[in-house]
mmCIF file of C-alpha atoms in Angstrom:
data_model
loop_
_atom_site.group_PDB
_atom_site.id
_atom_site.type_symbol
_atom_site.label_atom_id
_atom_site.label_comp_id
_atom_site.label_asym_id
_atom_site.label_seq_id
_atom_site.Cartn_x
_atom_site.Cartn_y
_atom_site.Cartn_z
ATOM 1 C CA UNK A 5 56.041 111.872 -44.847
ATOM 2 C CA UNK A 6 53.534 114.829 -45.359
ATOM 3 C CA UNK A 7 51.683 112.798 -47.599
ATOM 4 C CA UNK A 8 51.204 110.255 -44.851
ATOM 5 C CA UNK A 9 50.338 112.967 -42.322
ATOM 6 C CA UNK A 10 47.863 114.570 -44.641
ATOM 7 C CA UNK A 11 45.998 111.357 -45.088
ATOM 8 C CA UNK A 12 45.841 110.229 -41.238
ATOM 9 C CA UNK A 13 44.672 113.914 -40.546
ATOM 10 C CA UNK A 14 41.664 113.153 -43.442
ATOM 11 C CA UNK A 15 40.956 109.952 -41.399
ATOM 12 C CA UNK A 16 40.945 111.387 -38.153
ATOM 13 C CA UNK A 17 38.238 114.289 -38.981
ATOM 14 C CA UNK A 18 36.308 111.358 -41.032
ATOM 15 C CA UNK A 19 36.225 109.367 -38.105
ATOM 16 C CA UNK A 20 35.136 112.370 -35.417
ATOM 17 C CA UNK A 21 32.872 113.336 -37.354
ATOM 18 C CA UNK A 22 31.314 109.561 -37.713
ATOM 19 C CA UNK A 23 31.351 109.120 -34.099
ATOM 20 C CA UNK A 24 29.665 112.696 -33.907
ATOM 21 C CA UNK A 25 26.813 111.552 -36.124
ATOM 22 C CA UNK A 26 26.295 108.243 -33.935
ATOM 23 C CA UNK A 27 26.131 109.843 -30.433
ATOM 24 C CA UNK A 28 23.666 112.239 -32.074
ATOM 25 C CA UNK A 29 20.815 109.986 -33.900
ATOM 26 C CA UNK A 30 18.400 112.444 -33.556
ATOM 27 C CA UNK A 31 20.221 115.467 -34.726
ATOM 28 C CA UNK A 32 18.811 117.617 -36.990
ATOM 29 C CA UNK A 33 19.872 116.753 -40.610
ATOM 30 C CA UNK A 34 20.073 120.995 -41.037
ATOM 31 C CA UNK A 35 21.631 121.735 -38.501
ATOM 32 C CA UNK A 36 25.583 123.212 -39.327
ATOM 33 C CA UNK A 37 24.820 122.846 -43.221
ATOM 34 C CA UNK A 38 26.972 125.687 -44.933
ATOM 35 C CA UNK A 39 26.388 126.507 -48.950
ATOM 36 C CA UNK A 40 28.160 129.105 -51.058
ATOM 37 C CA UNK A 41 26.536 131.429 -53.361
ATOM 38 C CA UNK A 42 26.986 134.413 -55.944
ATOM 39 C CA UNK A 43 23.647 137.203 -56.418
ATOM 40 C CA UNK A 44 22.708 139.953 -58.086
ATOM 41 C CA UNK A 45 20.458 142.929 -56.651
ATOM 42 C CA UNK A 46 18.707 145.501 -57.517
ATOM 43 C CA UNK A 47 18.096 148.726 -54.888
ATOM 44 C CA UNK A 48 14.504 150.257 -55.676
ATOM 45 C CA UNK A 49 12.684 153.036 -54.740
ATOM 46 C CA UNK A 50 15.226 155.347 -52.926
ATOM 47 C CA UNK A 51 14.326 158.618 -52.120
ATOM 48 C CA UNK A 52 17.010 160.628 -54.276
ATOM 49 C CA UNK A 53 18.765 158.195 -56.811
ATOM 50 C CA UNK A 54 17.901 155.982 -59.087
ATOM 51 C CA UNK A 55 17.733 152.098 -59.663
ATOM 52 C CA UNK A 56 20.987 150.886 -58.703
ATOM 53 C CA UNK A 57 22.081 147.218 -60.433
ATOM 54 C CA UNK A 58 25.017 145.144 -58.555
ATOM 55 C CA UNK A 59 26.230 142.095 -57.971
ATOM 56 C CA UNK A 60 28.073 140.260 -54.992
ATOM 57 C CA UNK A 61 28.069 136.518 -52.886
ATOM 58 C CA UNK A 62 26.915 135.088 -49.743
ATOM 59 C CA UNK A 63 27.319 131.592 -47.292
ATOM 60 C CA UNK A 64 24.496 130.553 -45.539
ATOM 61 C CA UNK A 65 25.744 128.542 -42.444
ATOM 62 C CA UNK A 66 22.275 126.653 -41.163
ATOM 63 C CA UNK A 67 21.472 126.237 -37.586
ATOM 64 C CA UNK A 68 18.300 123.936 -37.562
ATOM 65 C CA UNK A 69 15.028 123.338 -39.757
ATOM 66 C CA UNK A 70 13.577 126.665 -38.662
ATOM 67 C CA UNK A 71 16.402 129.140 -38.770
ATOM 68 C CA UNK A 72 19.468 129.897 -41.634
ATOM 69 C CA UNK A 73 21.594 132.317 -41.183
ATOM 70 C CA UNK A 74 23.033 134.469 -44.491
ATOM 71 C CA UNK A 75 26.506 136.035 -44.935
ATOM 72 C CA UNK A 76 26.661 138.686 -47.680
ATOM 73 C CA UNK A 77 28.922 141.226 -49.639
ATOM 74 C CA UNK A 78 27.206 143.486 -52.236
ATOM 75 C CA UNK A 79 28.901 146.285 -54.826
ATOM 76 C CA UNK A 80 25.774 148.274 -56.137
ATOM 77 C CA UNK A 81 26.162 151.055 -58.906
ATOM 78 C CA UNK A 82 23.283 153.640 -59.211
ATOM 79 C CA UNK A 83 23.192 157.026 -60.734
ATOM 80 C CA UNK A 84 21.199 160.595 -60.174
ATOM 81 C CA UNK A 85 20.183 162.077 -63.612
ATOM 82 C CA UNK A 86 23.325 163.421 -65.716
ATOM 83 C CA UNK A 87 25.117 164.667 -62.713
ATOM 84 C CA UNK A 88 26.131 162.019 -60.173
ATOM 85 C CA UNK A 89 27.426 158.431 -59.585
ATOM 86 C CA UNK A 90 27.278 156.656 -56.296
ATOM 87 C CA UNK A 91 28.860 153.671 -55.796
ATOM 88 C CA UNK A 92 27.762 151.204 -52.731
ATOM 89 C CA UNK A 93 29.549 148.542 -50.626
ATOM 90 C CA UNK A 94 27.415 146.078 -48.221
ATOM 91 C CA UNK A 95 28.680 143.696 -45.946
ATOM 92 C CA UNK A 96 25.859 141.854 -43.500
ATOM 93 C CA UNK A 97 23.782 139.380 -42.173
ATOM 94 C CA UNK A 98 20.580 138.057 -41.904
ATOM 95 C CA UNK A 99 18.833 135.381 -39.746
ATOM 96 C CA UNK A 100 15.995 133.256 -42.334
ATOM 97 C CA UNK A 101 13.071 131.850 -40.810
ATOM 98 C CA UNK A 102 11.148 128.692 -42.183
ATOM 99 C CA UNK A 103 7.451 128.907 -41.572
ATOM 100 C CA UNK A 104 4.473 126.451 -41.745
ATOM 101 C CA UNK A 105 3.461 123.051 -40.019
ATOM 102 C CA UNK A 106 6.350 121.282 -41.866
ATOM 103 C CA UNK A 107 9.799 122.464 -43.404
ATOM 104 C CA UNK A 108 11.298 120.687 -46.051
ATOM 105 C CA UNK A 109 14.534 121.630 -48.702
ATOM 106 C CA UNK A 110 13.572 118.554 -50.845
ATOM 107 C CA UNK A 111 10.361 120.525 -52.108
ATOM 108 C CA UNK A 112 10.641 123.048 -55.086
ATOM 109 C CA UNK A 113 9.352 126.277 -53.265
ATOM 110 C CA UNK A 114 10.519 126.709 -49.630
ATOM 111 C CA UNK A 115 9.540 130.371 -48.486
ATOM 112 C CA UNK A 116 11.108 132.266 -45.692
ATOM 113 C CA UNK A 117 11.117 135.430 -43.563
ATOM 114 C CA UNK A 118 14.458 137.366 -43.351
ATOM 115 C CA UNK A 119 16.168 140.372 -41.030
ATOM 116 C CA UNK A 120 19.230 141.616 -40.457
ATOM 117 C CA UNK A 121 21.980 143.845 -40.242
ATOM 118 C CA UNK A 122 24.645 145.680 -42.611
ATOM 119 C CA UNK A 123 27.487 148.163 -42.945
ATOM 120 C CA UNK A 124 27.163 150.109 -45.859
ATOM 121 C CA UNK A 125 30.064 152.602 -47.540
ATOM 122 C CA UNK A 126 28.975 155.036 -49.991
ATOM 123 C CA UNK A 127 31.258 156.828 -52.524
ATOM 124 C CA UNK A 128 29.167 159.452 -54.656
ATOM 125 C CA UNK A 129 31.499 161.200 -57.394
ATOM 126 C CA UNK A 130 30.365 163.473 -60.650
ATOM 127 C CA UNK A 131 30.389 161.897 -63.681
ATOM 128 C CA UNK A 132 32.094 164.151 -65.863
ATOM 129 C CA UNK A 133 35.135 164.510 -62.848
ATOM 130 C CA UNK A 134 35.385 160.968 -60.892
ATOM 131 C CA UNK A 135 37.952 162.618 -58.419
ATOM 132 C CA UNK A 136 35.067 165.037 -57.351
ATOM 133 C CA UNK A 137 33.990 163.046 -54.900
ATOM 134 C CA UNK A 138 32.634 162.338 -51.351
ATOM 135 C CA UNK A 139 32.137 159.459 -49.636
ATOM 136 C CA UNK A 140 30.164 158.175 -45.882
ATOM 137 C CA UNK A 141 29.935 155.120 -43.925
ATOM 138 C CA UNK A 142 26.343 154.299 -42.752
ATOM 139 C CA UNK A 143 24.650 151.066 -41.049
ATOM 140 C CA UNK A 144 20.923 149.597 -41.966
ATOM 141 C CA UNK A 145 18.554 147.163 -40.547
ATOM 142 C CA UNK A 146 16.809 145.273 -43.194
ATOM 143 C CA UNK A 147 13.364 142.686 -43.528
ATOM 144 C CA UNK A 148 11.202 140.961 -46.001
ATOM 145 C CA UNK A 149 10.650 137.556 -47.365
ATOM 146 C CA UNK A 150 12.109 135.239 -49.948
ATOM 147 C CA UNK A 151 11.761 131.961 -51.464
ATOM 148 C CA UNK A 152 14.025 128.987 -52.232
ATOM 149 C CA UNK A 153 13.355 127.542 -55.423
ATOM 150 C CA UNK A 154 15.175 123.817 -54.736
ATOM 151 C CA UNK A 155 16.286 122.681 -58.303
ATOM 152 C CA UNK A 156 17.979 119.514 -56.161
ATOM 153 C CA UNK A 157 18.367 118.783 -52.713
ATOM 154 C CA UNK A 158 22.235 120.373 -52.682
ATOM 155 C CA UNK A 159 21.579 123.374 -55.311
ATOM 156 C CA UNK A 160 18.428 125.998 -55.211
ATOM 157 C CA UNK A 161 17.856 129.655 -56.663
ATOM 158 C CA UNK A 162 16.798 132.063 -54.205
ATOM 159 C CA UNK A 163 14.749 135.494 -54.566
ATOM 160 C CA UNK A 164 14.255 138.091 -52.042
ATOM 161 C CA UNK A 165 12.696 141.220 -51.709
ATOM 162 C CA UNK A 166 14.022 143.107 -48.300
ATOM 163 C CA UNK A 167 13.255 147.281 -47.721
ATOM 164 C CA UNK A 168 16.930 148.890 -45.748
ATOM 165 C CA UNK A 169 16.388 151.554 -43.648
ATOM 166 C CA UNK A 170 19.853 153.486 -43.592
ATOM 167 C CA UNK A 171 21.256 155.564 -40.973
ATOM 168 C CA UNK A 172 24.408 157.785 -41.433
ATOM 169 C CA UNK A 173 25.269 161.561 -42.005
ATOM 170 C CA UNK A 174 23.669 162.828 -45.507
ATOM 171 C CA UNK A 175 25.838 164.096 -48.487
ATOM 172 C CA UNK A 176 23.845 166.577 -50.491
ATOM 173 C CA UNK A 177 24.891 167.424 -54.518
ATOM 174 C CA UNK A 178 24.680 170.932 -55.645
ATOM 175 C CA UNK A 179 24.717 171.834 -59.205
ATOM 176 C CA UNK A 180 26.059 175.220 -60.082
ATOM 177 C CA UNK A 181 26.995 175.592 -63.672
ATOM 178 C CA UNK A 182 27.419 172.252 -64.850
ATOM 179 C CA UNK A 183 29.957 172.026 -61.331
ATOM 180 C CA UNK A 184 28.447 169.353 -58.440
ATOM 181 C CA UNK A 185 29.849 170.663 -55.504
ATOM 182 C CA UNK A 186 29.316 167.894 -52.434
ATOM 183 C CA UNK A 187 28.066 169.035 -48.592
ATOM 184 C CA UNK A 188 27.949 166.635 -45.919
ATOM 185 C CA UNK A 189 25.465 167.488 -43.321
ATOM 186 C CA UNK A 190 26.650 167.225 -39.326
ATOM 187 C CA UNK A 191 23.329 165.385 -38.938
ATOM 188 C CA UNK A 192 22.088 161.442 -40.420
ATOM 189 C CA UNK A 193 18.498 160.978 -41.404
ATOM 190 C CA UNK A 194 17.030 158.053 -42.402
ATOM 191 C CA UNK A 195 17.334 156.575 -45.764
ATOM 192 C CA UNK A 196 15.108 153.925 -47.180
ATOM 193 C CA UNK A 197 15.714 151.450 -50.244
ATOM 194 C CA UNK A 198 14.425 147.906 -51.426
ATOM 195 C CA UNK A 199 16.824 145.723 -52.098
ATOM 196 C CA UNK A 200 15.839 142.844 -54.413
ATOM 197 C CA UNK A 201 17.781 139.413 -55.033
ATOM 198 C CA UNK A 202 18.362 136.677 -57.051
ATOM 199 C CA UNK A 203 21.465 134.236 -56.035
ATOM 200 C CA UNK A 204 22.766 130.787 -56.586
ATOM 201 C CA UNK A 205 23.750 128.722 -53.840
ATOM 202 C CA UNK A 206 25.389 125.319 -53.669
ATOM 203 C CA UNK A 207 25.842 123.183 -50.302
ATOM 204 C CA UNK A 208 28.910 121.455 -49.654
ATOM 205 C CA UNK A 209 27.644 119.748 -46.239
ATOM 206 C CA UNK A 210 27.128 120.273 -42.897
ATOM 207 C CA UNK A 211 30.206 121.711 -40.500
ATOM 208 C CA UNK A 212 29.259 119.832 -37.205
#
């Protein structure tokens, strides 16, 4: 009997979303299109620590030719000289815009403009003592550009380059005979990084 049920339910959304695609013959072929990806980044240039490797994954759920919309969890490692470890968690979202006269996936290079949002949680620790620690929570706006590289029309290879601007309460690292003793300051400056990207993203199809 489920097996039945499980089979008309297929049929059903197969058929709505037939009927969908008829009353709509000019929809845009983009529009609802929803891939799945992995990445790895790199954060560059920050004022205090250095590069930081990591790696993480992303959906991009598509709302027309012009405009994609990307879905993202990062875990980036970085250290500061012999002393300290910081650890970093993203989750965000960015909105991708398509320039030019003419947009089209079935080409190899398809660049875009990006921004967005994130939350980002920082745990910074000493190396020799891992339970030495301190840790914030912080939010960033990010922009740059990118480009698709389309290896077919369902599976492409994506770079970006984007620059975060951070804002959250600072945690500063003393050193006092080979000892890091953590402060965290009442007040949040900015804090800068660019955060470069290389993923892999497959699309399964569109969602409406």
């Amino acid at each position: 009997m489920s097996t039945k049920c499980c089979l008309l339910t297929i049929l059903f959304f197969c058929s709505v979303a037939s009927n969908a695609r008829e009353r709509h013959p000019n929809r845009d072929p983009s529009s609802g299109m929803f891939s799945l990806g992995t990445r790895n980044t790199a954060s560059l240039f920050s004022d205090d620590y250095n590069a930081g490797l990591g790696i993480g994954g992303q959906f991009r759920l598509q709302i027309n030719d012009r405009f994609n919309t990307e879905w993202f969890a990062d875990y980036i490692s970085s250290k500061y000289g012999t002393y300290t470890l910081r650890n970093d968690y993203h989750i965000g979202w960015s909105v991708m815009f398509y320039p030019g006269k003419e947009v089209r996936f079935s080409r190899f290079f398809q660049p875009y403009f990006l921004a967005g949002h994130c939350f980002d949680y920082s745990v910074i620790m000493a190396q020799n003592d891992h339970a030495n620690q301190a840790e914030r929570l912080s939010m960033a706006t990010q922009a740059g550009l990118g480009t698709h590289l389309n290896i077919s029309p369902r599976f492409d290879c994506s770079l970006s380059a984007q620059y975060m601007l951070h804002f959250g309460k600072q945690i500063e690292a003393n050193v006092s005979s080979d000892a890091v003793v953590f402060e965290q300051h009442n007040h949040g400056l900015p804090h800068g990084h660019l955060l470069a990207t290389l993923s892999f993203n497959y699309k399964f199809g569109d969602l409406w």
